[in-house]
PDB file of C-alpha atoms in Angstrom:
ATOM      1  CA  UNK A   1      22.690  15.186 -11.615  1.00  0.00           C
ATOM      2  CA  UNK A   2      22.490  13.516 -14.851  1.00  0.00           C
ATOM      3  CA  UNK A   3      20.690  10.029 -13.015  1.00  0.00           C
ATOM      4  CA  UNK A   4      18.033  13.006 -11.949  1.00  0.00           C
ATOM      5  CA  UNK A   5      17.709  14.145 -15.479  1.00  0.00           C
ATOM      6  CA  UNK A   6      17.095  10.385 -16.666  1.00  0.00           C
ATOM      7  CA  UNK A   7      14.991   9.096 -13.712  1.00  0.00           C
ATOM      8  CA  UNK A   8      13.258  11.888 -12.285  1.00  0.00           C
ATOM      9  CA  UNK A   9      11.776  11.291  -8.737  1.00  0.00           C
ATOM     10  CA  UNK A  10       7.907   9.962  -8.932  1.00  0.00           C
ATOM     11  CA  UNK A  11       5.261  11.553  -6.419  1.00  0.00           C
ATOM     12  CA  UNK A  12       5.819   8.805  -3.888  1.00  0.00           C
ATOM     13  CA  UNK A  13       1.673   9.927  -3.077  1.00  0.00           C
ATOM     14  CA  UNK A  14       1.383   7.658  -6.214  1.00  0.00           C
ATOM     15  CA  UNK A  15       2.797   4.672  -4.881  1.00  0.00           C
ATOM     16  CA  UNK A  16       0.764   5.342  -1.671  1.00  0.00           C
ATOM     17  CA  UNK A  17      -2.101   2.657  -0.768  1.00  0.00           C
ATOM     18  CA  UNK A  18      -5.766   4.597  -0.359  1.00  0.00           C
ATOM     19  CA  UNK A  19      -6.955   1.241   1.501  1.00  0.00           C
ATOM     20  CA  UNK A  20      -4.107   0.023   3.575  1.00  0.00           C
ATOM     21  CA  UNK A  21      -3.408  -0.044   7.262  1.00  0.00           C
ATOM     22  CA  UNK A  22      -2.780   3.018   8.910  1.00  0.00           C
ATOM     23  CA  UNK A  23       0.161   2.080  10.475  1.00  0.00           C
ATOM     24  CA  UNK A  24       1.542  -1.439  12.112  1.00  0.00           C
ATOM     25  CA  UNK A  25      -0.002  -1.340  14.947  1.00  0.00           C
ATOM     26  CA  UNK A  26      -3.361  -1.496  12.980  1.00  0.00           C
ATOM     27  CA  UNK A  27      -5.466  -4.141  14.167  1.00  0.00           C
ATOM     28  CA  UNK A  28      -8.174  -3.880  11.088  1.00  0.00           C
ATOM     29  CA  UNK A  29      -7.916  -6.937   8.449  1.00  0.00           C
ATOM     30  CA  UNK A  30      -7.014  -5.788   4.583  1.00  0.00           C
ATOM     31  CA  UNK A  31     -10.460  -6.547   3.896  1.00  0.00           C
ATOM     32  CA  UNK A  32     -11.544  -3.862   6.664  1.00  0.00           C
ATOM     33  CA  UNK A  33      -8.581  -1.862   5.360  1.00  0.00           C
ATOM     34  CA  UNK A  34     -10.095  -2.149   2.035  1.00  0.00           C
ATOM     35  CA  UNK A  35     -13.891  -1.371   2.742  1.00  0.00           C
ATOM     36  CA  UNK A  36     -13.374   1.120   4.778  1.00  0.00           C
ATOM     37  CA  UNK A  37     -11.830   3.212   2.307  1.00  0.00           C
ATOM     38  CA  UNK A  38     -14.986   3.815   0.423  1.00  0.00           C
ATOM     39  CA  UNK A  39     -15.580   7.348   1.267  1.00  0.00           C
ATOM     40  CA  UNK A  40     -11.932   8.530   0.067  1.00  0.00           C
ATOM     41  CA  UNK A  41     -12.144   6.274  -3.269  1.00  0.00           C
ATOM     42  CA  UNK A  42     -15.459   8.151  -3.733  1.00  0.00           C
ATOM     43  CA  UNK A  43     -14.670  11.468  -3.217  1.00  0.00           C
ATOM     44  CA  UNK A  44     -11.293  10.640  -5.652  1.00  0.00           C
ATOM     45  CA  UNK A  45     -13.906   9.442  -8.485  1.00  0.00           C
ATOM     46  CA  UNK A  46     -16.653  12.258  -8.413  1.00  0.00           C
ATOM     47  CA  UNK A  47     -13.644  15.206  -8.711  1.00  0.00           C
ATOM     48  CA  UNK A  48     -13.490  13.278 -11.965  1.00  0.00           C
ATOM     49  CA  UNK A  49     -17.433  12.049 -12.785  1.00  0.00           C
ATOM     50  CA  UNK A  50     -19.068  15.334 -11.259  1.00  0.00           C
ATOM     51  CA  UNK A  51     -22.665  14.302 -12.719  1.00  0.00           C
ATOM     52  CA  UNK A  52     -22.375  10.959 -12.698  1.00  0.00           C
ATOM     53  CA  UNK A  53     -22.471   9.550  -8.528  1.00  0.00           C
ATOM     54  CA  UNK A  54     -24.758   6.705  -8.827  1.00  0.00           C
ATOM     55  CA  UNK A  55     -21.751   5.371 -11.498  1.00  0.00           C
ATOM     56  CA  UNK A  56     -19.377   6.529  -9.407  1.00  0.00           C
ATOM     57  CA  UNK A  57     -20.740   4.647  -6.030  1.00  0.00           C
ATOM     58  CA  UNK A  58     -21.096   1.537  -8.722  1.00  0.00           C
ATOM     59  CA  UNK A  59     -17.270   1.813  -9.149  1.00  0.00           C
ATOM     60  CA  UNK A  60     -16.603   2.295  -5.878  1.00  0.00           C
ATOM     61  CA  UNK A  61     -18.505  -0.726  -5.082  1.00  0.00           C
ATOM     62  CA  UNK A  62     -16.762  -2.746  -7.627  1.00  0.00           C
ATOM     63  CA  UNK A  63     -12.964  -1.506  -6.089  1.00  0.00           C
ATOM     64  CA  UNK A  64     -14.464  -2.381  -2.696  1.00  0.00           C
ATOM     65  CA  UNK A  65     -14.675  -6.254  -3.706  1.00  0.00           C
ATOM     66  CA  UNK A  66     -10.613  -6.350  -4.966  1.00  0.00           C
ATOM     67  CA  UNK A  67      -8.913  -8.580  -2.837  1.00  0.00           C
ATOM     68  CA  UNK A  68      -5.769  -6.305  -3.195  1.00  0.00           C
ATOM     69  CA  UNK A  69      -5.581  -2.685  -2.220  1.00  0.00           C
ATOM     70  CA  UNK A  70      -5.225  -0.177  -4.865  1.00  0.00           C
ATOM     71  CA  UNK A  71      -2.877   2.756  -5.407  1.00  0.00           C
ATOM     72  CA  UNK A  72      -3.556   6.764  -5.726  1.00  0.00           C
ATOM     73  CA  UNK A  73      -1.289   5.995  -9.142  1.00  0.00           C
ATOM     74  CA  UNK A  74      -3.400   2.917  -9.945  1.00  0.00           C
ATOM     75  CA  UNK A  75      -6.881   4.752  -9.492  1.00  0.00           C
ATOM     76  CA  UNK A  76      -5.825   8.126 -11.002  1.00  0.00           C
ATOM     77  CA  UNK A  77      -4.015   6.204 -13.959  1.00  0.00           C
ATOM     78  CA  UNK A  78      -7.675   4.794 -14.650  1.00  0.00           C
ATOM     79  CA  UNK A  79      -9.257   8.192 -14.307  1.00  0.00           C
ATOM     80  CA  UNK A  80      -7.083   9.417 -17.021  1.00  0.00           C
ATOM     81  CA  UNK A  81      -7.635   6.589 -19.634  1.00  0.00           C
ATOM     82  CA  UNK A  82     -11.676   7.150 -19.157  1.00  0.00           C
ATOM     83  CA  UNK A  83     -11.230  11.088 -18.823  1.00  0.00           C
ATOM     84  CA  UNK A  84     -14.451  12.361 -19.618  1.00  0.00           C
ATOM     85  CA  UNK A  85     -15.890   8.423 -20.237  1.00  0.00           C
ATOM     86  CA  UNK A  86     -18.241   7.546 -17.771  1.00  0.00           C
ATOM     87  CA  UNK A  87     -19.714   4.858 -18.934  1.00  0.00           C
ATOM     88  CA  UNK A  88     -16.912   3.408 -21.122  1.00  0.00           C
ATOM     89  CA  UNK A  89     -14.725   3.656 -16.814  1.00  0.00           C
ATOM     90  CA  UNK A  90     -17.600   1.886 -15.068  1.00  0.00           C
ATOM     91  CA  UNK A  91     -17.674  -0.859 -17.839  1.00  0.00           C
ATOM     92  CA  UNK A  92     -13.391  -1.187 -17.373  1.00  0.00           C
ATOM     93  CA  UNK A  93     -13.242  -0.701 -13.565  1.00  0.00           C
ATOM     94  CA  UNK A  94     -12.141  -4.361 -13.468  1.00  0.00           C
ATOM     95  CA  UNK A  95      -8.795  -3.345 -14.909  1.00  0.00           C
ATOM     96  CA  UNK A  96      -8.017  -1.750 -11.458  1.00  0.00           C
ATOM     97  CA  UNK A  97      -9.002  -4.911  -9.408  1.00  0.00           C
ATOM     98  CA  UNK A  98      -7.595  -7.752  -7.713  1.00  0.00           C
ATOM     99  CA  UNK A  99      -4.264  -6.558  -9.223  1.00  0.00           C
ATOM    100  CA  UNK A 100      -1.373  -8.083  -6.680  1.00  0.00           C
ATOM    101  CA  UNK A 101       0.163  -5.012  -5.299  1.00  0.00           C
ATOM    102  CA  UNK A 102       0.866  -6.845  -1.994  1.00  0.00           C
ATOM    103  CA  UNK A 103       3.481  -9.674  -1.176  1.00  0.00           C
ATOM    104  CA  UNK A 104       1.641 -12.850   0.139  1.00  0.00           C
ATOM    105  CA  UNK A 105       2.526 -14.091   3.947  1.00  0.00           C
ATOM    106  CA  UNK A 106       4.733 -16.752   2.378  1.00  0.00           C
ATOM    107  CA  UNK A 107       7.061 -13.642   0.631  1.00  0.00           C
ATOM    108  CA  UNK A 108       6.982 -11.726   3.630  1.00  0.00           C
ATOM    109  CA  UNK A 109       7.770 -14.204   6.013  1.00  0.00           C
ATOM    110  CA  UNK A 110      10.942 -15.115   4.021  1.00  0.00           C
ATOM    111  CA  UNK A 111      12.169 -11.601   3.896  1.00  0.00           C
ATOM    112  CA  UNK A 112      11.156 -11.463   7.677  1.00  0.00           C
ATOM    113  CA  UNK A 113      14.087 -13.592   8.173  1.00  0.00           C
ATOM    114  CA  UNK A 114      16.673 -12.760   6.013  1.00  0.00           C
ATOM    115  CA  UNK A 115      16.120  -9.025   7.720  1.00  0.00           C
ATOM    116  CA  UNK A 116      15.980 -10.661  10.918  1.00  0.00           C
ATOM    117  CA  UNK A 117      19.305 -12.547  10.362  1.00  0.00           C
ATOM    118  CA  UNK A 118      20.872  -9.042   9.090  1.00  0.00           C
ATOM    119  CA  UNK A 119      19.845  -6.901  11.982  1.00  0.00           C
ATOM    120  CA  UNK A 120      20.657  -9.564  15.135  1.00  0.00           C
ATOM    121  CA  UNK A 121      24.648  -9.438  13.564  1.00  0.00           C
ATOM    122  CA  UNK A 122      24.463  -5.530  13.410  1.00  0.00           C
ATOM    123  CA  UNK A 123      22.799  -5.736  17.151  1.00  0.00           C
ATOM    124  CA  UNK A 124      25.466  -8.293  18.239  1.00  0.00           C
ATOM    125  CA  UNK A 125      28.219  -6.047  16.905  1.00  0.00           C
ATOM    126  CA  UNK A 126      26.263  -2.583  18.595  1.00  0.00           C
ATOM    127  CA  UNK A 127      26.005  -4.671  21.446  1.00  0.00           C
ATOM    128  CA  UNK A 128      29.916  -5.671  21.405  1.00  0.00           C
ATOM    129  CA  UNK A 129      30.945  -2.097  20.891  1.00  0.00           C
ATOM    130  CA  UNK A 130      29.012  -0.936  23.952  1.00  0.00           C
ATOM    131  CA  UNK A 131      26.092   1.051  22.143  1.00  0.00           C
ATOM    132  CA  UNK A 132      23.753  -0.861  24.667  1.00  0.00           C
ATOM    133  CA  UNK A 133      20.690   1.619  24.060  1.00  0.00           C
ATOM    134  CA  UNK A 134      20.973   0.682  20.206  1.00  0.00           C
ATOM    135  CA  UNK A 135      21.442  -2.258  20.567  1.00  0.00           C
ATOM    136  CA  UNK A 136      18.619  -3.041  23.020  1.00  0.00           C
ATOM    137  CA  UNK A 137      16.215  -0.651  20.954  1.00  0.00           C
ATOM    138  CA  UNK A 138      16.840  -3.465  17.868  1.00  0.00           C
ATOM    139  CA  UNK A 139      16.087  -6.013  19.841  1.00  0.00           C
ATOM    140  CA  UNK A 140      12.582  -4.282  20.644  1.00  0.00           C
ATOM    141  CA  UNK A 141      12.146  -4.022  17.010  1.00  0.00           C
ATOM    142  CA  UNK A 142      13.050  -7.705  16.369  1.00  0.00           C
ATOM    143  CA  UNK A 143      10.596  -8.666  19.201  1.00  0.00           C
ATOM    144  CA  UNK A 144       7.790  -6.556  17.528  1.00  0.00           C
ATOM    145  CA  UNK A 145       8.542  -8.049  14.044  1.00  0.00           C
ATOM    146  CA  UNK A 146       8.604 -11.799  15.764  1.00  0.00           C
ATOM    147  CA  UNK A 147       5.122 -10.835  17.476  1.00  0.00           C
ATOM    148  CA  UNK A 148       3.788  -9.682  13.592  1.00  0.00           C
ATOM    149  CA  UNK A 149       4.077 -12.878  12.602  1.00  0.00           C
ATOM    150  CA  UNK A 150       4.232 -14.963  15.634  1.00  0.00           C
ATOM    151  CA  UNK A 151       7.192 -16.252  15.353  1.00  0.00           C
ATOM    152  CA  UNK A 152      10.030 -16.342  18.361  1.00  0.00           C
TER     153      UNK A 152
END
């Protein structure tokens, strides 16, 4: 109880990516991801800028061209500093772009295997106990992870 009063638990909708795949069998690229989102980032900035869509759509525009996807935390966080600013939030919409809030292929490939490494011993030992449907359902999900990053 007392860890809830200290931390209490964050909207995990924060966290949440508004451009991102929409799940991993998505075949779209982040930038696709990423452009594609233009109609949600839009609608998110005119509940804010209700006379103002031809800044809005510049904004939008200007998200569009990050190389990283952005947050509902990141973007609303914005909103708030400019609440009611316009003009000062379309001059500062750089603050919300290109900000890493992805792990390159380099990072992920290196957590690829230490998970890999971790789930074959607990697939060995379901395998050893005779839990053959578990075990053969994580080696399915170590063949789908191998095929992610074409690796075998």
């Amino acid at each position: 109880r007392r860890m809830r009063e200290l931390y209490p638990l964050q909207s995990t909708k924060e966290f949440q990516f508004i451009n991102y795949f929409g799940s991993a069998r998505d075949t779209r690229s982040l930038n696709d991801c990423i452009v594609q989102s233009s109609d949600e980032l839009y609608r998110i900035m005119l509940k804010k800028y209700k006379n103002n869509a031809q800044r809005v759509k510049r904004m939008v525009n200007i998200l569009l061209e990050s190389q990283f996807p952005v947050t509902f935390g990141q973007v609303e966080a914005f909103l708030q500093r400019y609440e009611g600013k316009p003009r000062l939030a379309q001059e500062n919409i750089g603050e919300v772009v290109d900000i890493p809030t992805l792990a390159d292929e380099v990072d992920e490939l290196k957590v690829y295997h230490v998970l890999k490494s971790c789930v074959e011993k607990v697939a060995n030992m379901m395998k050893k106990s005779g839990l053959i449907s578990l075990y053969l359902k994580l080696r399915y999900w170590l063949d789908e992870a191998a095929s992610m990053f074409n690796v075998h």
